[in-house]
Amino acid sequence: MGRPRKALLDRTRIGRTALELIDETGDFTVPEVARRLGVQTASVYHHVDGRAGVIELVRDRVAEGLDAHTLDQRPWGAALEEWARSYRAAFAAHPRAIPMLTTSPVRAPRVLQQYERVAALLLDTGFAREVVMPIITGLDNIVLGSALDMSAPEEMWVVGEGVDAPRLALAQSATGADRSGQAFELALSGFLARCQELLEDGGPVGPAAHG
Amino acid sequence: MGRPRKALLDRTRIGRTALELIDETGDFTVPEVARRLGVQTASVYHHVDGRAGVIELVRDRVAEGLDAHTLDQRPWGAALEEWARSYRAAFAAHPRAIPMLTTSPVRAPRVLQQYERVAALLLDTGFAREVVMPIITGLDNIVLGSALDMSAPEEMWVVGEGVDAPRLALAQSATGADRSGQAFELALSGFLARCQELLEDGGPVGPAAHG
């Protein structure tokens, strides 16, 4: 963006430091970032546009883990599926950043470029333009919900004394390895099949028939 | 659980106060809860089993918003669908509590009882016992991902100067009201249809065929 090389390096360090603080404490402040970098708070503000600017640098750091090449695959479903897996892994490494990143508008250029590619993929495939953002958002929801779950304990429901939950205990004892991965596959495969229906119908989003 | 009435009241207040702190700051400490309640930290520890115990009281407060009567509906898909809607609304009111609650094991009796009912519903419907927890987890992921998204700005992607993202801009301009709700319907309906397939196959969780 025409900034000198040193400034770019500093922006990377600011994002990385804020992400470290979020990983450790769930949040950050600009003065804390400055302190950890050994600079004045004003120096940080010299490089970024306020707290929102730092959040975008954090988003950029987390999104570094996404493999955009997955979006070169065809058909569209294979591309979205592999992109979603890569996206889940990147965010699972930073679960405490998820609420901050999902409640603040996306402005980071690198991240916008990936969404641009997803939007282009869906439009070129023939999806109606009004369903593109609902599809992207639905995929986001599944990925981020699952990324949070990846840092959950494998035994998520602990039925203690005084609680009568025999069916839950039975279901838990029958569950195979990687509950979180199985759940993600189920949600993702159902989602992609529903999108395929939307593509064939060409219609708006509505509830599907089910049992 | 055999505790005197006053203690029960105090546990409710402890949970409510910790939830207030989470809503405001994203986290809580037991000393902060005590300070806000005007009591000694040791008094809080008298009522709860450490920080983990407070987290369960928070979970109980959030889960108060869930309508368990939705699970009386039949067929199973209608019950899960309405339960998921109620669950999404309850958690959307407290998005900052989501990461803490999803990464800590569920011990709160009231919450375990609801999962017991969901497990019983799925087993009685004829789902294989090994798919019950993946189904519950997948539904959790969709609901919690969407609950986070409900507190996102309606314009989530802001394409600024210097970023070339015309297809994303086109898709955004074509999106109708309630992007978040449309995405949730899409993910939920796809998920329930995929579960219906699992019920018919009786098999384990695997990727479905898609475009």
Coordinates of C-alpha atoms in Angstrom, one line a residue:
Chain A
M1 CA 0.0 0.0 0.0
G2 CA 2.9 2.3 -0.7
R3 CA 4.2 2.2 2.9
P4 CA 8.0 1.9 3.5
R5 CA 9.4 -1.6 4.3
K6 CA 10.0 -0.8 7.9
A7 CA 6.4 0.3 8.6
L8 CA 5.2 -3.0 7.0
L9 CA 7.5 -5.0 9.3
D10 CA 6.2 -3.0 12.3
R11 CA 2.6 -3.7 11.3
T12 CA 3.4 -7.4 11.2
R13 CA 4.9 -7.2 14.7
I14 CA 2.0 -5.2 16.1
G15 CA -0.5 -7.8 14.8
R16 CA 1.6 -10.7 16.1
T17 CA 1.9 -9.1 19.5
A18 CA -1.8 -8.3 19.8
L19 CA -2.6 -11.9 18.8
E20 CA -0.2 -13.2 21.5
L21 CA -2.0 -11.1 24.1
I22 CA -5.4 -12.4 22.8
D23 CA -4.2 -16.0 22.9
E24 CA -3.1 -15.5 26.5
T25 CA -5.8 -13.3 28.0
G26 CA -8.7 -13.2 25.5
D27 CA -8.2 -9.5 24.7
F28 CA -5.7 -6.8 24.1
T29 CA -5.3 -3.0 24.6
V30 CA -3.1 -0.8 22.4
P31 CA -1.0 0.3 25.5
E32 CA -0.4 -3.4 26.3
V33 CA 0.8 -4.1 22.7
A34 CA 3.1 -1.1 22.9
R35 CA 4.5 -2.2 26.3
R36 CA 5.3 -5.7 25.0
L37 CA 7.0 -4.2 21.9
G38 CA 9.0 -1.8 24.1
V39 CA 7.7 1.3 22.4
Q40 CA 5.4 4.2 23.2
T41 CA 1.7 3.8 22.7
A42 CA 1.8 6.8 20.3
S43 CA 4.3 4.9 18.1
V44 CA 1.7 2.1 17.7
Y45 CA -0.9 4.6 16.7
H46 CA 1.5 6.0 14.2
H47 CA 1.3 2.7 12.3
V48 CA -2.3 1.7 12.7
D49 CA -5.7 3.3 12.6
G50 CA -6.7 2.8 16.2
R51 CA -7.8 -0.4 17.9
A52 CA -9.9 -1.4 14.9
G53 CA -6.7 -1.2 12.8
V54 CA -4.9 -3.6 15.2
I55 CA -7.8 -6.0 15.0
E56 CA -7.4 -6.1 11.2
L57 CA -3.6 -6.9 11.7
V58 CA -4.6 -9.7 14.0
R59 CA -7.1 -11.0 11.4
D60 CA -4.3 -10.9 8.8
R61 CA -2.0 -12.9 11.1
V62 CA -4.6 -15.6 11.7
A63 CA -5.5 -15.7 8.0
E64 CA -1.9 -16.4 7.1
G65 CA -2.7 -20.0 8.0
L66 CA -5.4 -20.3 5.3
D67 CA -4.4 -22.0 2.1
A68 CA -5.9 -19.9 -0.7
H69 CA -4.8 -22.5 -3.3
T70 CA -7.6 -24.7 -2.1
L71 CA -9.9 -22.3 -4.1
D72 CA -8.2 -23.3 -7.4
Q73 CA -9.8 -26.8 -7.1
R74 CA -12.9 -27.7 -9.1
P75 CA -15.8 -28.5 -8.9
W76 CA -16.9 -25.7 -6.6
G77 CA -17.8 -28.1 -3.8
A78 CA -14.3 -29.5 -3.6
A79 CA -12.8 -26.0 -3.5
L80 CA -15.1 -24.8 -0.7
E81 CA -14.6 -28.1 1.3
E82 CA -10.8 -27.8 1.2
W83 CA -10.9 -24.1 1.9
A84 CA -13.2 -24.7 4.9
R85 CA -10.8 -27.3 6.3
S86 CA -7.8 -25.0 6.0
Y87 CA -9.8 -22.1 7.5
R88 CA -10.9 -24.3 10.5
A89 CA -7.3 -25.3 11.2
A90 CA -6.1 -21.7 11.0
F91 CA -8.7 -20.4 13.5
A92 CA -8.5 -23.5 15.8
A93 CA -5.0 -22.3 16.6
H94 CA -6.4 -19.0 18.0
P95 CA -9.9 -19.8 19.5
R96 CA -9.9 -16.7 21.7
A97 CA -9.5 -14.4 18.7
I98 CA -12.7 -15.7 17.2
P99 CA -15.3 -13.6 19.0
M100 CA -13.3 -10.4 18.3
L101 CA -12.8 -11.2 14.6
T102 CA -16.4 -12.2 14.0
T103 CA -17.9 -9.1 15.6
S104 CA -15.8 -6.6 13.8
P105 CA -16.1 -5.8 10.0
V106 CA -13.5 -7.4 7.7
R107 CA -11.2 -4.7 6.2
A108 CA -7.9 -6.6 6.0
P109 CA -7.0 -6.6 2.2
R110 CA -5.6 -10.2 2.2
V111 CA -8.7 -11.5 3.8
L112 CA -11.0 -9.6 1.6
Q113 CA -9.2 -11.0 -1.4
Q114 CA -10.0 -14.6 -0.3
Y115 CA -13.6 -13.7 0.1
E116 CA -13.5 -12.1 -3.3
R117 CA -12.3 -15.4 -4.7
V118 CA -15.0 -17.3 -2.9
A119 CA -17.7 -14.9 -4.2
A120 CA -16.3 -15.2 -7.8
L121 CA -16.3 -19.0 -7.5
L122 CA -19.9 -19.1 -6.5
L123 CA -21.1 -16.5 -9.1
D124 CA -19.2 -18.2 -11.9
T125 CA -20.6 -21.6 -10.8
G126 CA -24.1 -20.1 -11.4
F127 CA -25.3 -19.4 -7.9
A128 CA -27.9 -16.6 -7.7
R129 CA -26.2 -13.5 -6.5
E130 CA -28.5 -13.1 -3.6
V131 CA -27.5 -16.4 -2.0
V132 CA -23.7 -15.8 -2.2
M133 CA -23.3 -14.0 1.1
P134 CA -25.7 -16.3 3.0
I135 CA -23.6 -19.2 1.7
I136 CA -20.3 -17.6 2.7
T137 CA -21.8 -16.7 6.1
G138 CA -23.2 -20.2 6.7
L139 CA -19.8 -21.7 5.9
D140 CA -18.1 -19.2 8.2
N141 CA -20.5 -20.2 11.0
I142 CA -19.8 -23.9 10.6
V143 CA -16.0 -23.4 10.4
L144 CA -15.8 -21.0 13.4
G145 CA -18.2 -23.0 15.6
S146 CA -16.1 -26.1 14.9
A147 CA -12.8 -24.2 15.4
L148 CA -14.0 -23.3 18.9
D149 CA -14.9 -26.9 19.5
M150 CA -11.5 -28.1 18.4
S151 CA -10.1 -26.6 21.6
A152 CA -12.8 -28.3 23.7
P153 CA -12.0 -31.3 25.9
E154 CA -12.6 -34.6 24.2
E155 CA -15.0 -35.5 27.1
M156 CA -17.2 -32.4 26.9
W157 CA -20.2 -33.6 29.0
V158 CA -19.3 -34.7 32.5
V159 CA -22.3 -36.4 34.2
G160 CA -21.6 -36.0 37.9
E161 CA -23.3 -37.4 40.9
G162 CA -26.9 -36.4 41.4
V163 CA -27.5 -36.0 37.6
D164 CA -29.5 -38.6 35.8
A165 CA -28.4 -38.7 32.2
P166 CA -28.0 -42.4 31.1
R167 CA -28.7 -41.8 27.4
L168 CA -26.1 -39.1 27.2
A169 CA -23.6 -41.4 28.9
L170 CA -24.5 -44.2 26.5
A171 CA -24.0 -42.0 23.5
Q172 CA -20.7 -40.6 24.8
S173 CA -19.4 -44.1 25.5
A174 CA -20.3 -45.1 21.9
T175 CA -18.6 -42.2 20.3
G176 CA -15.4 -42.9 18.3
A177 CA -12.3 -40.9 18.1
D178 CA -12.3 -37.3 16.9
R179 CA -15.9 -36.3 17.9
S180 CA -15.1 -32.8 16.7
G181 CA -13.9 -33.9 13.3
Q182 CA -16.9 -36.1 12.8
A183 CA -19.3 -33.3 13.7
F184 CA -17.5 -30.9 11.3
E185 CA -17.8 -33.4 8.4
L186 CA -21.4 -33.9 9.1
A187 CA -22.2 -30.2 9.2
L188 CA -20.0 -29.4 6.2
S189 CA -21.3 -32.2 4.0
G190 CA -24.9 -31.3 4.8
F191 CA -24.2 -27.7 4.0
L192 CA -22.6 -28.4 0.7
A193 CA -25.4 -30.7 -0.3
R194 CA -27.9 -28.0 0.6
C195 CA -25.9 -25.5 -1.5
Q196 CA -26.1 -27.9 -4.4
E197 CA -29.9 -27.9 -4.1
L198 CA -29.9 -24.1 -4.1
L199 CA -27.8 -24.2 -7.3
E200 CA -30.3 -26.5 -9.0
D201 CA -33.3 -24.6 -7.8
G202 CA -31.8 -21.2 -8.5
G203 CA -34.1 -20.0 -5.7
P204 CA -33.7 -18.0 -2.5
V205 CA -32.8 -19.5 0.9
G206 CA -35.6 -21.3 2.7
P207 CA -35.9 -24.3 5.0
A208 CA -35.4 -27.7 3.4
A209 CA -37.8 -30.6 3.9
H210 CA -36.7 -33.0 6.6
G211 CA -37.9 -35.8 8.8
Chain B
M1 CA -28.8 -30.4 45.6
G2 CA -29.7 -30.2 49.3
R3 CA -28.2 -26.8 49.8
P4 CA -30.2 -24.2 51.8
R5 CA -32.2 -21.6 50.0
K6 CA -29.9 -18.8 50.7
A7 CA -26.9 -20.6 49.2
L8 CA -28.9 -21.3 46.0
L9 CA -29.8 -17.6 45.8
D10 CA -26.1 -16.7 46.2
R11 CA -25.1 -19.2 43.5
T12 CA -27.5 -17.5 41.1
R13 CA -26.1 -14.1 41.9
I14 CA -22.5 -15.3 41.5
G15 CA -23.4 -16.7 38.0
R16 CA -25.2 -13.6 37.0
T17 CA -22.4 -11.3 38.2
A18 CA -19.7 -13.4 36.4
L19 CA -21.8 -13.2 33.3
E20 CA -22.1 -9.4 33.5
L21 CA -18.3 -9.2 33.8
I22 CA -17.9 -11.5 30.7
D23 CA -20.4 -9.4 28.7
E24 CA -18.5 -6.3 29.6
T25 CA -14.9 -7.4 29.4
G26 CA -14.8 -10.9 27.8
D27 CA -13.6 -12.6 31.0
F28 CA -13.9 -12.6 34.8
T29 CA -11.9 -13.4 37.9
V30 CA -13.3 -14.7 41.2
P31 CA -12.0 -11.7 43.1
E32 CA -13.7 -9.4 40.6
V33 CA -17.0 -11.3 41.1
A34 CA -16.6 -10.9 44.9
R35 CA -15.8 -7.2 44.6
R36 CA -18.9 -6.5 42.5
L37 CA -21.0 -8.5 45.0
G38 CA -19.5 -6.6 47.9
V39 CA -18.2 -9.8 49.6
Q40 CA -14.8 -11.4 50.3
T41 CA -13.3 -13.7 47.7
A42 CA -13.3 -16.5 50.2
S43 CA -17.1 -16.2 50.5
V44 CA -17.5 -16.8 46.8
Y45 CA -15.3 -19.9 47.1
H46 CA -17.5 -21.1 50.0
H47 CA -20.4 -21.4 47.4
V48 CA -18.6 -22.7 44.3
D49 CA -15.9 -25.2 43.4
G50 CA -13.3 -22.8 42.1
R51 CA -13.3 -20.9 38.8
A52 CA -14.6 -23.9 36.9
G53 CA -17.6 -23.9 39.3
V54 CA -18.3 -20.3 38.4
I55 CA -18.1 -21.1 34.7
E56 CA -20.9 -23.7 35.3
L57 CA -23.0 -21.1 37.0
V58 CA -22.5 -18.8 34.0
R59 CA -23.5 -21.7 31.7
D60 CA -26.6 -22.2 33.8
R61 CA -27.6 -18.5 33.5
V62 CA -27.1 -18.4 29.7
A63 CA -29.0 -21.7 29.3
E64 CA -32.0 -20.2 31.2
G65 CA -32.9 -18.7 27.9
L66 CA -33.3 -22.0 26.1
D67 CA -36.8 -23.3 25.7
A68 CA -36.6 -27.1 26.6
H69 CA -40.3 -27.5 25.6
T70 CA -39.2 -27.3 22.0
L71 CA -37.8 -30.9 22.5
D72 CA -41.4 -32.2 23.1
Q73 CA -42.2 -31.6 19.4
R74 CA -42.2 -34.4 16.8
P75 CA -40.9 -35.5 14.4
W76 CA -37.3 -35.3 15.7
G77 CA -36.3 -32.8 13.0
A78 CA -38.9 -30.3 14.1
A79 CA -37.8 -30.7 17.7
L80 CA -34.1 -30.2 16.9
E81 CA -34.8 -27.3 14.6
E82 CA -36.8 -25.4 17.2
W83 CA -34.4 -26.2 20.0
A84 CA -31.5 -24.9 17.8
R85 CA -33.4 -21.6 17.2
S86 CA -34.0 -21.1 20.9
Y87 CA -30.4 -22.1 21.7
R88 CA -29.1 -19.6 19.1
A89 CA -31.1 -16.8 20.6
A90 CA -30.0 -17.5 24.2
F91 CA -26.3 -17.5 23.3
A92 CA -26.5 -14.5 20.9
A93 CA -27.4 -12.4 23.9
H94 CA -23.9 -13.3 25.4
P95 CA -21.5 -13.8 22.5
R96 CA -18.4 -13.2 24.7
A97 CA -19.3 -16.1 26.9
I98 CA -19.2 -18.5 24.0
P99 CA -15.5 -19.3 23.9
M100 CA -15.3 -19.9 27.6
L101 CA -18.4 -22.2 27.6
T102 CA -17.3 -24.2 24.6
T103 CA -13.8 -24.9 25.9
S104 CA -14.8 -26.0 29.4
P105 CA -16.6 -29.3 30.1
V106 CA -20.3 -29.1 30.7
R107 CA -21.2 -30.0 34.3
A108 CA -24.2 -27.8 35.0
P109 CA -27.1 -30.2 35.8
R110 CA -29.8 -28.2 34.0
V111 CA -27.7 -28.1 30.9
L112 CA -26.8 -31.8 31.1
Q113 CA -30.5 -32.6 31.4
Q114 CA -31.2 -30.8 28.1
Y115 CA -28.5 -32.8 26.3
E116 CA -29.9 -36.0 27.9
R117 CA -33.2 -35.2 26.3
V118 CA -31.6 -34.6 22.9
A119 CA -29.6 -37.8 23.2
A120 CA -32.8 -39.7 24.2
L121 CA -34.7 -38.1 21.2
L122 CA -32.0 -39.2 18.8
L123 CA -31.7 -42.8 20.2
D124 CA -35.5 -43.3 20.3
T125 CA -35.8 -42.0 16.7
G126 CA -33.4 -44.8 15.7
F127 CA -30.1 -43.1 15.2
A128 CA -27.1 -45.3 15.7
R129 CA -25.6 -44.6 19.1
E130 CA -22.2 -43.8 17.6
V131 CA -23.6 -40.8 15.6
V132 CA -25.5 -39.2 18.5
M133 CA -22.6 -37.1 19.9
P134 CA -21.3 -36.1 16.4
I135 CA -24.9 -34.9 15.6
I136 CA -25.2 -33.0 18.9
T137 CA -21.7 -31.4 18.4
G138 CA -22.4 -30.5 14.8
L139 CA -25.7 -28.8 15.9
D140 CA -23.8 -27.0 18.7
N141 CA -21.2 -25.8 16.1
I142 CA -23.8 -24.3 13.8
V143 CA -25.7 -22.7 16.6
L144 CA -22.7 -21.1 18.3
G145 CA -21.0 -20.0 15.1
S146 CA -24.3 -18.3 14.1
A147 CA -24.8 -16.9 17.6
L148 CA -21.4 -15.1 17.3
D149 CA -22.4 -13.9 13.8
M150 CA -25.7 -12.4 15.2
S151 CA -23.6 -9.8 17.0
A152 CA -21.6 -9.0 13.8
P153 CA -22.3 -5.8 11.8
E154 CA -24.8 -6.3 9.0
E155 CA -22.1 -5.0 6.6
M156 CA -19.4 -7.4 7.6
W157 CA -17.0 -7.0 4.6
V158 CA -15.8 -3.4 4.0
V159 CA -14.0 -3.1 0.7
G160 CA -11.8 0.0 1.1
E161 CA -9.7 1.9 -1.3
G162 CA -6.8 -0.1 -2.9
V163 CA -8.7 -3.4 -2.6
D164 CA -10.1 -4.9 -5.8
A165 CA -13.1 -7.0 -4.8
P166 CA -15.9 -6.3 -7.3
R167 CA -17.6 -9.8 -7.1
L168 CA -17.7 -9.5 -3.3
A169 CA -19.2 -6.0 -3.6
L170 CA -21.8 -7.3 -6.1
A171 CA -22.8 -10.2 -3.8
Q172 CA -23.1 -7.9 -0.8
S173 CA -25.3 -5.5 -2.7
A174 CA -27.6 -8.3 -3.8
T175 CA -28.0 -9.7 -0.2
G176 CA -31.4 -9.3 1.3
A177 CA -32.3 -8.5 4.9
D178 CA -31.0 -10.7 7.7
R179 CA -27.9 -12.2 6.1
S180 CA -27.2 -14.0 9.4
G181 CA -30.7 -15.6 9.7
Q182 CA -30.5 -16.8 6.0
A183 CA -27.1 -18.3 6.7
F184 CA -28.4 -20.1 9.8
E185 CA -31.4 -21.5 7.9
L186 CA -29.1 -22.8 5.2
A187 CA -26.7 -24.5 7.6
L188 CA -29.4 -25.9 9.8
S189 CA -31.6 -27.2 7.0
G190 CA -28.6 -28.8 5.3
F191 CA -27.5 -30.4 8.6
L192 CA -31.0 -31.8 9.4
A193 CA -31.3 -33.3 5.9
R194 CA -27.8 -34.9 6.3
C195 CA -28.9 -36.3 9.6
Q196 CA -32.0 -37.8 7.9
E197 CA -29.7 -39.5 5.5
L198 CA -27.7 -40.9 8.4
L199 CA -30.9 -42.2 9.9
E200 CA -31.8 -44.0 6.7
D201 CA -28.3 -45.4 6.1
G202 CA -27.8 -46.3 9.7
G203 CA -24.1 -45.9 9.0
P204 CA -21.2 -43.9 10.5
V205 CA -20.4 -40.3 9.7
G206 CA -18.6 -39.7 6.3
P207 CA -18.6 -37.1 3.7
A208 CA -21.7 -36.8 1.5
A209 CA -21.6 -36.6 -2.3
H210 CA -21.9 -33.1 -3.6
G211 CA -21.2 -31.0 -6.7

